[in-house]
mmCIF file of C-alpha atoms in Angstrom:
data_model
loop_
_atom_site.group_PDB
_atom_site.id
_atom_site.type_symbol
_atom_site.label_atom_id
_atom_site.label_comp_id
_atom_site.label_asym_id
_atom_site.label_seq_id
_atom_site.Cartn_x
_atom_site.Cartn_y
_atom_site.Cartn_z
ATOM 1 C CA MET A 1 -0.317 0.016 -0.097
ATOM 2 C CA ALA A 2 1.676 3.171 -0.587
ATOM 3 C CA PHE A 3 0.201 5.239 2.143
ATOM 4 C CA LYS A 4 -0.272 4.889 5.506
ATOM 5 C CA PRO A 5 -4.064 5.271 6.270
ATOM 6 C CA THR A 6 -5.977 6.400 9.018
ATOM 7 C CA PRO A 7 -7.838 4.647 10.917
ATOM 8 C CA ASN A 8 -11.079 5.977 9.419
ATOM 9 C CA GLN A 9 -9.389 5.596 5.332
ATOM 10 C CA ALA A 10 -8.699 1.421 7.544
ATOM 11 C CA LEU A 11 -12.312 1.185 7.939
ATOM 12 C CA ALA A 12 -13.812 2.386 4.500
ATOM 13 C CA ILE A 13 -11.341 0.254 2.583
ATOM 14 C CA ASN A 14 -12.159 -2.594 4.649
ATOM 15 C CA ARG A 15 -15.365 -2.269 5.289
ATOM 16 C CA GLN A 16 -17.671 -5.019 3.531
ATOM 17 C CA GLY A 17 -20.731 -3.807 1.044
ATOM 18 C CA ASN A 18 -20.806 -0.600 -0.077
ATOM 19 C CA ILE A 19 -19.827 2.651 1.014
ATOM 20 C CA LEU A 20 -19.958 6.444 0.435
ATOM 21 C CA VAL A 21 -17.075 8.574 0.719
ATOM 22 C CA SER A 22 -17.310 12.004 1.407
ATOM 23 C CA ALA A 23 -14.622 14.077 2.634
ATOM 24 C CA ALA A 24 -12.481 16.938 1.630
ATOM 25 C CA ALA A 25 -10.036 18.009 -0.724
ATOM 26 C CA GLY A 26 -7.171 16.390 -0.340
ATOM 27 C CA SER A 27 -8.341 14.378 2.043
ATOM 28 C CA GLY A 28 -6.679 11.256 0.630
ATOM 29 C CA LYS A 29 -10.409 10.166 -0.780
ATOM 30 C CA THR A 30 -8.804 8.983 -3.910
ATOM 31 C CA ALA A 31 -6.264 6.881 -1.859
ATOM 32 C CA VAL A 32 -8.680 5.155 0.249
ATOM 33 C CA LEU A 33 -11.285 4.234 -3.069
ATOM 34 C CA VAL A 34 -7.646 3.013 -4.934
ATOM 35 C CA GLU A 35 -7.056 0.157 -1.801
ATOM 36 C CA ARG A 36 -10.431 -0.433 -1.351
ATOM 37 C CA VAL A 37 -10.758 -1.413 -5.380
ATOM 38 C CA ILE A 38 -7.464 -3.315 -5.178
ATOM 39 C CA SER A 39 -8.936 -5.265 -1.926
ATOM 40 C CA LEU A 40 -12.039 -6.268 -3.437
ATOM 41 C CA LEU A 41 -10.118 -7.220 -6.883
ATOM 42 C CA CYS A 42 -7.321 -9.895 -4.429
ATOM 43 C CA ASP A 43 -9.608 -11.367 -2.400
ATOM 44 C CA GLU A 44 -10.097 -14.287 -3.574
ATOM 45 C CA THR A 45 -12.531 -14.998 -1.410
ATOM 46 C CA ASN A 46 -14.941 -12.502 -1.181
ATOM 47 C CA GLY A 47 -13.303 -10.644 -4.420
ATOM 48 C CA ILE A 48 -15.184 -8.974 -7.553
ATOM 49 C CA SER A 49 -14.620 -8.972 -11.180
ATOM 50 C CA ALA A 50 -13.521 -5.951 -11.813
ATOM 51 C CA ASP A 51 -15.386 -5.835 -14.727
ATOM 52 C CA ARG A 52 -18.581 -5.584 -12.406
ATOM 53 C CA LEU A 53 -16.868 -2.631 -11.028
ATOM 54 C CA LEU A 54 -19.043 1.089 -10.685
ATOM 55 C CA ILE A 55 -17.155 4.135 -9.359
ATOM 56 C CA VAL A 56 -19.022 7.269 -9.964
ATOM 57 C CA THR A 57 -17.153 10.389 -9.712
ATOM 58 C CA PHE A 58 -18.547 14.386 -10.702
ATOM 59 C CA THR A 59 -15.597 14.825 -12.932
ATOM 60 C CA ASN A 60 -14.789 13.309 -16.525
ATOM 61 C CA ALA A 61 -10.939 14.168 -15.293
ATOM 62 C CA ALA A 62 -11.542 12.604 -11.846
ATOM 63 C CA ALA A 63 -12.812 9.670 -13.224
ATOM 64 C CA ALA A 64 -9.691 9.137 -15.750
ATOM 65 C CA GLU A 65 -7.358 10.194 -12.177
ATOM 66 C CA MET A 66 -9.323 6.984 -10.943
ATOM 67 C CA ARG A 67 -8.950 4.768 -13.397
ATOM 68 C CA SER A 68 -5.004 5.279 -13.740
ATOM 69 C CA ARG A 69 -4.558 4.828 -10.413
ATOM 70 C CA ILE A 70 -6.081 1.904 -10.434
ATOM 71 C CA GLU A 71 -4.190 0.198 -13.046
ATOM 72 C CA LYS A 72 -1.293 1.947 -11.657
ATOM 73 C CA ARG A 73 -1.929 0.216 -7.918
ATOM 74 C CA LEU A 74 -3.319 -3.004 -9.674
ATOM 75 C CA ASP A 75 0.627 -3.051 -11.643
ATOM 76 C CA GLU A 76 2.421 -2.603 -8.135
ATOM 77 C CA VAL A 77 0.762 -5.821 -6.863
ATOM 78 C CA ILE A 78 0.516 -8.139 -9.895
ATOM 79 C CA ASN A 79 4.286 -7.285 -10.127
ATOM 80 C CA GLU A 80 4.970 -8.857 -6.511
ATOM 81 C CA ASN A 81 2.617 -11.622 -7.498
ATOM 82 C CA PRO A 82 3.439 -12.376 -10.690
ATOM 83 C CA ASP A 83 2.176 -16.001 -11.043
ATOM 84 C CA ASN A 84 -1.275 -14.868 -9.736
ATOM 85 C CA ILE A 85 -3.163 -15.224 -13.180
ATOM 86 C CA SER A 86 -5.708 -14.467 -11.661
ATOM 87 C CA LEU A 87 -4.610 -10.533 -10.896
ATOM 88 C CA VAL A 88 -3.800 -11.030 -14.163
ATOM 89 C CA LEU A 89 -7.025 -11.564 -16.026
ATOM 90 C CA GLN A 90 -8.595 -8.612 -13.601
ATOM 91 C CA LYS A 91 -5.936 -6.067 -15.097
ATOM 92 C CA HIS A 92 -7.865 -7.581 -18.596
ATOM 93 C CA LEU A 93 -11.378 -7.037 -17.201
ATOM 94 C CA LEU A 94 -10.414 -3.397 -15.813
ATOM 95 C CA GLY A 95 -11.030 -2.312 -18.901
ATOM 96 C CA SER A 96 -14.407 -2.884 -18.838
ATOM 97 C CA ALA A 97 -14.650 -1.868 -15.069
ATOM 98 C CA LYS A 98 -17.442 0.882 -15.125
ATOM 99 C CA ILE A 99 -15.589 4.338 -13.759
ATOM 100 C CA CYS A 100 -17.571 7.305 -15.047
ATOM 101 C CA THR A 101 -19.361 10.462 -14.188
ATOM 102 C CA ILE A 102 -22.957 10.324 -12.438
ATOM 103 C CA ASP A 103 -23.821 11.966 -15.723
ATOM 104 C CA SER A 104 -22.912 9.710 -18.236
ATOM 105 C CA PHE A 105 -23.965 6.967 -15.880
ATOM 106 C CA CYS A 106 -27.521 7.986 -15.895
ATOM 107 C CA ILE A 107 -27.779 8.588 -19.693
ATOM 108 C CA ASP A 108 -26.431 5.301 -19.847
ATOM 109 C CA LEU A 109 -29.439 3.825 -17.475
ATOM 110 C CA VAL A 110 -31.523 6.354 -19.904
ATOM 111 C CA ARG A 111 -30.029 4.236 -23.117
ATOM 112 C CA GLU A 112 -30.377 1.156 -21.821
ATOM 113 C CA ASN A 113 -33.577 1.344 -20.622
ATOM 114 C CA PHE A 114 -35.290 3.431 -22.670
ATOM 115 C CA GLU A 115 -38.639 1.452 -24.050
ATOM 116 C CA LYS A 116 -39.418 0.942 -20.035
ATOM 117 C CA LEU A 117 -38.905 4.778 -19.588
ATOM 118 C CA GLU A 118 -41.399 5.503 -22.495
ATOM 119 C CA ILE A 119 -38.907 7.567 -24.814
ATOM 120 C CA ALA A 120 -37.707 7.505 -28.365
ATOM 121 C CA PRO A 121 -34.461 5.515 -29.018
ATOM 122 C CA ASP A 122 -32.857 8.664 -30.171
ATOM 123 C CA PHE A 123 -33.873 11.525 -27.336
ATOM 124 C CA LYS A 124 -31.989 14.142 -27.330
ATOM 125 C CA ILE A 125 -30.561 15.741 -23.819
ATOM 126 C CA GLY A 126 -31.930 18.993 -23.299
#
């Protein structure tokens, strides 16, 4: 782990289930979330597949930064465990992870469910 988490950060990293991380700028939110994702991807008992991730941010820059940091940390873990094929698979699946802005997540939901919403498939955003 590249940083030393505080007790509250460690709780957020290791807590089971869904979490919401909210804190001031520069407080380590991204680092905490990256470590949480890495711990989930590397957990051989209760882990998740990288292509099942949903990470929502407010800006495209934040989403790109999050994806980049996760990839970097996963590369570090793979280098520490070069014989672990499941980690290499996780790296491959990370490209399919949904790491995006709240806006793009919502618009994708609408596009995937336009018929249920009873709107035209070629709808435009106002």
